[in-house]
CSV table of C-alpha atoms and ligand atoms in Angstrom, one decimal:
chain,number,residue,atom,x,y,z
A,1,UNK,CA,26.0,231.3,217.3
A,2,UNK,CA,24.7,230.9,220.4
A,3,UNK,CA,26.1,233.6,223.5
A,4,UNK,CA,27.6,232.3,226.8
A,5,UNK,CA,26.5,235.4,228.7
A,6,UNK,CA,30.3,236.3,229.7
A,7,UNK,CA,30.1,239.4,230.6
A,8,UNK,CA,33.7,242.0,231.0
A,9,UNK,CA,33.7,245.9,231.9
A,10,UNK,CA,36.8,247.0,230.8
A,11,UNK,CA,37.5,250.6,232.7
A,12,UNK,CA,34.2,252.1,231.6
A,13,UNK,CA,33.2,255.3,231.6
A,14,UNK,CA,29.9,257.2,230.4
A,15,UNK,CA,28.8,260.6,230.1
A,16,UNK,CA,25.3,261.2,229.0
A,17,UNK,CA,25.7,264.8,228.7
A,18,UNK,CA,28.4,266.7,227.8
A,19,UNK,CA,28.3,269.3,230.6
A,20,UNK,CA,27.5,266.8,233.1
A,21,UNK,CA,29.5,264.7,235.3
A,22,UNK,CA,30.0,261.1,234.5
A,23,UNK,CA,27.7,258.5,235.2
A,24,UNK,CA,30.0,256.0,235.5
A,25,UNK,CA,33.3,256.8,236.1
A,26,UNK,CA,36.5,253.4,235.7
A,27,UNK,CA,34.1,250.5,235.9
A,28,UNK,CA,35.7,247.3,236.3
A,29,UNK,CA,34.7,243.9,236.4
A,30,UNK,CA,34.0,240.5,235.3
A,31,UNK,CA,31.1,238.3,235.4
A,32,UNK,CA,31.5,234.5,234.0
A,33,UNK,CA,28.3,233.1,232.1
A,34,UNK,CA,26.0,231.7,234.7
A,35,UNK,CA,27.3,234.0,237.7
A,36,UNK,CA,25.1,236.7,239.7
A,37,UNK,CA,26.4,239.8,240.2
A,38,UNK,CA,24.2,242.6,242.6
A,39,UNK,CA,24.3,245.9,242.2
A,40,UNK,CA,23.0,248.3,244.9
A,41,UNK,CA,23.7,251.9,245.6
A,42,UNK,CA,21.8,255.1,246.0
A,43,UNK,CA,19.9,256.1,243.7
A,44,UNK,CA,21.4,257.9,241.0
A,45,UNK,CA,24.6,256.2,241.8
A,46,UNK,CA,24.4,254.4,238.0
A,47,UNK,CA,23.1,251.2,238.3
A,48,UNK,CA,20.6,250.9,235.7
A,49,UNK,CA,22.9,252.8,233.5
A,50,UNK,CA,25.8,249.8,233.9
A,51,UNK,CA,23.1,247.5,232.4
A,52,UNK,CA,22.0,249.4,229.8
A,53,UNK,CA,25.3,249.5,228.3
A,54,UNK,CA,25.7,245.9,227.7
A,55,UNK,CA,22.3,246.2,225.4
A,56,UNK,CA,23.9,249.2,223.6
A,57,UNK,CA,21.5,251.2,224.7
A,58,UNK,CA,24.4,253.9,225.5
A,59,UNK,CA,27.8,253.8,224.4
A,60,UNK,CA,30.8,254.2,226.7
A,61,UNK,CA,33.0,257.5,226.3
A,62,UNK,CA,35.5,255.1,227.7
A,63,UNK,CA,36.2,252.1,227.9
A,64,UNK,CA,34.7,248.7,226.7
A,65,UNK,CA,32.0,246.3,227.4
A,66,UNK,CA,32.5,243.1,226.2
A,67,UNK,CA,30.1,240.0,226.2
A,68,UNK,CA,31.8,236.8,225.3
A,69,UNK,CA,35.2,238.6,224.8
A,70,UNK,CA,34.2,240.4,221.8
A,71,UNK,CA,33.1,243.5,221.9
A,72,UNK,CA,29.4,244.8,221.8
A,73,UNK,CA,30.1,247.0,219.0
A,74,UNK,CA,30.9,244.1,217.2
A,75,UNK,CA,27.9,242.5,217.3
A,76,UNK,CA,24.5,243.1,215.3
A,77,UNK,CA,22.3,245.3,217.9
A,78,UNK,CA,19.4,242.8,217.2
A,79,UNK,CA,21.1,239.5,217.9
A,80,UNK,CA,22.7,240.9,220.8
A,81,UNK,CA,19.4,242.1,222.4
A,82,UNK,CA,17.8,238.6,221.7
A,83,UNK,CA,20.3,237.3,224.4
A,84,UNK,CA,19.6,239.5,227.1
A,85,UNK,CA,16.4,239.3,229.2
A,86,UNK,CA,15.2,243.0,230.9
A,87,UNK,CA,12.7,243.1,233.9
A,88,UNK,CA,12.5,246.7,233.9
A,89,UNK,CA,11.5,248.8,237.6
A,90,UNK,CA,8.3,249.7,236.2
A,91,UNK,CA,6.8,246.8,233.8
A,92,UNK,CA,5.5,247.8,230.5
A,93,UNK,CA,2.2,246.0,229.4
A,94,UNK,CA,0.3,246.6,226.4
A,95,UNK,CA,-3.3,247.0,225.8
A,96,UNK,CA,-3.5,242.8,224.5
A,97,UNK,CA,-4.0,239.1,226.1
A,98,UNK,CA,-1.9,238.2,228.8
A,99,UNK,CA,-0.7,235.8,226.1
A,100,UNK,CA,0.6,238.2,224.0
A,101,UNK,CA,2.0,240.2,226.8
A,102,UNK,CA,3.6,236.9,227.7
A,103,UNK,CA,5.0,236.4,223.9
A,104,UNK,CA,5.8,239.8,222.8
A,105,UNK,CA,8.2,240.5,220.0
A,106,UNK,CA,8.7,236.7,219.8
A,107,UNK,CA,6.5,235.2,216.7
A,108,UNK,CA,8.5,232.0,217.0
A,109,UNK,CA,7.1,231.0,220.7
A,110,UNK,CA,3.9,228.3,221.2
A,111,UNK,CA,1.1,228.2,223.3
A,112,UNK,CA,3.1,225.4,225.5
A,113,UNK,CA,6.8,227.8,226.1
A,114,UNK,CA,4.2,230.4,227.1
A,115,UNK,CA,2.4,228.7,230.3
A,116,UNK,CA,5.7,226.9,230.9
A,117,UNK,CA,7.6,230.9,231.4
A,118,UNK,CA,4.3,231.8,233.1
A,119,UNK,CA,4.4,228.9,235.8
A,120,UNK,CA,8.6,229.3,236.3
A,121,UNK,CA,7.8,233.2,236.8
A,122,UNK,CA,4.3,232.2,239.4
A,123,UNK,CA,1.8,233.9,237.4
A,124,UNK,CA,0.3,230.9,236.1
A,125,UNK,CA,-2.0,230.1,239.0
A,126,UNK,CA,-3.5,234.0,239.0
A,127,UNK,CA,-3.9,234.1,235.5
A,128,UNK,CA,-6.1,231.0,235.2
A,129,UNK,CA,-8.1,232.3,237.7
A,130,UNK,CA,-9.2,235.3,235.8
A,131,UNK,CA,-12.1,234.9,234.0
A,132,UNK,CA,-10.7,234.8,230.4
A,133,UNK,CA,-7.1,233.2,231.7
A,134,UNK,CA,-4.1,233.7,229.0
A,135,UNK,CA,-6.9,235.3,226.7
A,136,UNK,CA,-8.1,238.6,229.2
A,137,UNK,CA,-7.4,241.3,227.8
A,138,UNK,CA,-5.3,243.6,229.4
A,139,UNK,CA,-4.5,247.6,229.6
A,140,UNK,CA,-6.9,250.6,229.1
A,141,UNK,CA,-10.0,249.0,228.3
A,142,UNK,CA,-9.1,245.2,229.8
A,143,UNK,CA,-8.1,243.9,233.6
A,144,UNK,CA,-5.7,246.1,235.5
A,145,UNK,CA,-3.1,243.5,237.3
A,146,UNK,CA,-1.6,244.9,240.5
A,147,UNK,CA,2.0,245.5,240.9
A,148,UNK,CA,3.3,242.1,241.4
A,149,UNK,CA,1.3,240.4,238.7
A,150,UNK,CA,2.6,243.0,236.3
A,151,UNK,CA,6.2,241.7,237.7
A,152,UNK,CA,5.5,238.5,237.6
A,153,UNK,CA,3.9,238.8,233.5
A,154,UNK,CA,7.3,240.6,233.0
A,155,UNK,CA,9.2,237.9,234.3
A,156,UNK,CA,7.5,235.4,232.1
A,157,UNK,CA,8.2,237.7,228.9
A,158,UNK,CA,12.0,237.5,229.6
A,159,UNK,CA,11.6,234.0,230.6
A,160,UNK,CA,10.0,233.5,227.0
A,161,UNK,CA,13.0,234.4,225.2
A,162,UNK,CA,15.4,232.3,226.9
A,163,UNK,CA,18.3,234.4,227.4
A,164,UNK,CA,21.6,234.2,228.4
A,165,UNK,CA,21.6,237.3,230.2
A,166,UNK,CA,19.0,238.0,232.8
A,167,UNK,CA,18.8,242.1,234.2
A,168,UNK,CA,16.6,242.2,236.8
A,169,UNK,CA,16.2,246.2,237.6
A,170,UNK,CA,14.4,246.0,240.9
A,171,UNK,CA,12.3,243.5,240.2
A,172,UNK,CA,10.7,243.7,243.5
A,173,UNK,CA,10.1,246.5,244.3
A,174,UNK,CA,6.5,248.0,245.7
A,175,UNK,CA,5.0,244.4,246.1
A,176,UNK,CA,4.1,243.0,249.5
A,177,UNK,CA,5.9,240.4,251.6
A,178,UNK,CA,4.8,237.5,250.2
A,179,UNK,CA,4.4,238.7,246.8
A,180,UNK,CA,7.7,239.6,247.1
A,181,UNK,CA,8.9,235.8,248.2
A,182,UNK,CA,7.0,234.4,245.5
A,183,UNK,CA,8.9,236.3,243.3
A,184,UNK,CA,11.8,235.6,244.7
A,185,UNK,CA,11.0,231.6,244.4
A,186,UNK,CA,10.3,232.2,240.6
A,187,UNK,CA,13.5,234.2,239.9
A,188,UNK,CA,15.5,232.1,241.1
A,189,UNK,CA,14.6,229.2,239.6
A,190,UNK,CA,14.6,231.5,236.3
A,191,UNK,CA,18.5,232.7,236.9
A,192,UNK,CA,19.6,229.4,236.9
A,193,UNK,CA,22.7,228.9,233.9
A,194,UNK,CA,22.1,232.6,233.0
A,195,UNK,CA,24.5,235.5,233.7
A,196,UNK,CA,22.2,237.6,236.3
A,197,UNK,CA,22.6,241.4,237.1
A,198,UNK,CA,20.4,242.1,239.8
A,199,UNK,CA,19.5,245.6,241.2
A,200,UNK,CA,17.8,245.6,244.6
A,201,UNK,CA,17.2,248.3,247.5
A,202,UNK,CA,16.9,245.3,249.7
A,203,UNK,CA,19.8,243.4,250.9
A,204,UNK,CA,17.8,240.3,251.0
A,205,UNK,CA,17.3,239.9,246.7
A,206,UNK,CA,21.5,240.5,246.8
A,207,UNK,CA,22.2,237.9,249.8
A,208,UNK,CA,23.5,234.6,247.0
A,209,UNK,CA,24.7,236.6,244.6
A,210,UNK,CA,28.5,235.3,243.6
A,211,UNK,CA,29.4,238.9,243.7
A,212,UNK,CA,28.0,242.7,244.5
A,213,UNK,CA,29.4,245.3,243.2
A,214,UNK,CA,28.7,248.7,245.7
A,215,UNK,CA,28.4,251.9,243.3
A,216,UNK,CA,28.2,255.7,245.2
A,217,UNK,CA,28.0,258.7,242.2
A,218,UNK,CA,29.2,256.4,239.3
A,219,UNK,CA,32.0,254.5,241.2
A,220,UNK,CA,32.7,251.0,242.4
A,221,UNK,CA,33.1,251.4,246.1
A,222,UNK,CA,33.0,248.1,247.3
A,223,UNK,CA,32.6,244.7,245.9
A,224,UNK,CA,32.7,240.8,247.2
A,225,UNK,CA,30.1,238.8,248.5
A,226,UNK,CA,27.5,239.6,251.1
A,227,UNK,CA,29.8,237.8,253.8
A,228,UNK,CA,33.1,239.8,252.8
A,229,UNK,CA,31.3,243.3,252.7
A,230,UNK,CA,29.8,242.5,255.9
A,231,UNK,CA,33.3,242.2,257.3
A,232,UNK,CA,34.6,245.6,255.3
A,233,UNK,CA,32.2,247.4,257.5
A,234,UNK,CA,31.8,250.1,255.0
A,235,UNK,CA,28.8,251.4,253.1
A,236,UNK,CA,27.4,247.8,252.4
A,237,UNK,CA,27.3,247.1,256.0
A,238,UNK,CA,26.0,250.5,256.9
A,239,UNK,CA,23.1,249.3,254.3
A,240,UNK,CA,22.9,246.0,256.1
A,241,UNK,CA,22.1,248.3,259.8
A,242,UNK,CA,19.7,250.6,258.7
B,1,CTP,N1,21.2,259.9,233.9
B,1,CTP,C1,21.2,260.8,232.8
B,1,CTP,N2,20.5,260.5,231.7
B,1,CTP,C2,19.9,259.3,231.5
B,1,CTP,C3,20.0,258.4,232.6
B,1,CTP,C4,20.6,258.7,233.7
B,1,CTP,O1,21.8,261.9,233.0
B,1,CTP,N3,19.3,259.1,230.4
B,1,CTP,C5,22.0,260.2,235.1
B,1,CTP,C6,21.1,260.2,236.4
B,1,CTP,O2,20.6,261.5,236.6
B,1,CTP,C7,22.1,259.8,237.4
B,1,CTP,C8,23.1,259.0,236.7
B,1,CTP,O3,23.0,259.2,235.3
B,1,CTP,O4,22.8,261.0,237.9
B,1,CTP,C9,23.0,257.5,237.0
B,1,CTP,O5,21.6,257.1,236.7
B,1,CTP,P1,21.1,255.6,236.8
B,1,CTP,O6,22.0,254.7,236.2
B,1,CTP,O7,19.7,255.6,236.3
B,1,CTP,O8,21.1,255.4,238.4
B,1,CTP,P2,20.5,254.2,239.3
B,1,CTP,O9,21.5,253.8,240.2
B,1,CTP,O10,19.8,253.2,238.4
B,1,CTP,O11,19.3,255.0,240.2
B,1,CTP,P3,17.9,254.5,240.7
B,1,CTP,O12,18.2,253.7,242.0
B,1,CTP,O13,17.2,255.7,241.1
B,1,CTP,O14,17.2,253.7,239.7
B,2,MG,MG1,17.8,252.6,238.2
């Protein structure tokens, strides 16, 4: 059955460690399949962590997360995860072809879905101009790809399994201007009719987004769109000045 990407937080609260304080602490919010919601805060203030409950990769001490109304507990862990697309901070590559980086965990996918995630993600032009194109080996004894290629092969993997949720944990970060635009350009077009989380330092990635949600130590602070939170003048804007 195939998932909308509606995704609810329902008062949420998580506590990795027992003596610790929460992470989150009453998270709150609703984000309609095909919407983009931006989350930026401080770091440590629980960003990655919101996303990582919605895979199951933690569980709420409170609370509930819900995708398509139904809870995530409720669903099978694996078809769950096939719905949601990950571009992780620091991309993980393994020691294979570009083509299998591309595919990865995803026996089903041909030659053809493959260049056509790797030109929506701009990594198809670079690739074929490496000697060995979708065949080079990468990894310890293969091509090392700089920081934006590895982004933009990470991209293309999420691309690949055609998700209906799309987590893009500061997906361009450490790249250079215009690596950083082409990025941009390609995840865009890749967001489109998927439910979106993206994290971002940089005001710029969160400008469209339908709505951002402002965490400080585990709370919601703030939240609208970049043209309300300009107006709250409140830690959004003071983000905005610096
Ligand atoms: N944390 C933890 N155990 C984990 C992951 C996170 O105790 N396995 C804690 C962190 O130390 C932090 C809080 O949970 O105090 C929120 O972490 P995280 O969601 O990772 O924060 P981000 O906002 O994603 O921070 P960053 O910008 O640095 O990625
Ligand atoms: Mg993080």
């Amino acid at each position: 059955e195939p998932i909308k990407g509606h995704v609810t937080f329902n008062h949420v609260t998580l506590t990795y460690t027992k003596d610790d304080d929460s992470a989150l602490k009453d998270i709150c919010f609703d984000a309609p399949p095909g919407k983009v919601i931006g989350l930026i805060g401080s770091t440590g203030a629980g960003k990655t962590s919101i996303t990582q409950l919605i895979t199951r990769f933690y569980e709420p001490e409170i609370g509930e997360v819900l995708v398509d109304n139904r809870s995530v507990k409720d669903y099978n862990i694996k078809t769950l995860r096939k719905h949601i697309g990950f571009v992780l901070q620091e991309p993980f590559l393994f020691s294979t072809t570009i083509k299998e980086n591309i595919a990865y965990g995803n026996p089903d996918v041909t030659d053809h879905q493959i260049m056509d995630a790797a030109k929506r993600a701009q990594a198809h032009e670079f690739i074929m101009n490496l000697p060995n194109g979708y065949e080079t080996m990468l990894g310890e004894r293969g091509m090392g790809l700089s920081g934006g290629q590895k982004q933009r092969i990470a991209i293309a993997r999420a691309i690949c399994i055609n998700p209906s949720i799309l987590v893009l944990d500061d997906a361009t970060s450490a790249v250079d201007m215009e690596t950083e635009f082409k990025i941009q350009k390609a995840l865009k077009e890749v967001m489109q009719g998927r439910t979106s989380f993206i994290i971002a330092h940089r005001i710029s990635s969160l400008k469209h987004a339908d709505e951002i949600l402002v965490l400080d130590e585990g709370q919601i602070v703030e939240r609208g769109t970049h043209d309300e939170l300009l107006n709250n003048d409140g830690q959004y804007k003071r983000i905005y000045d610096i």
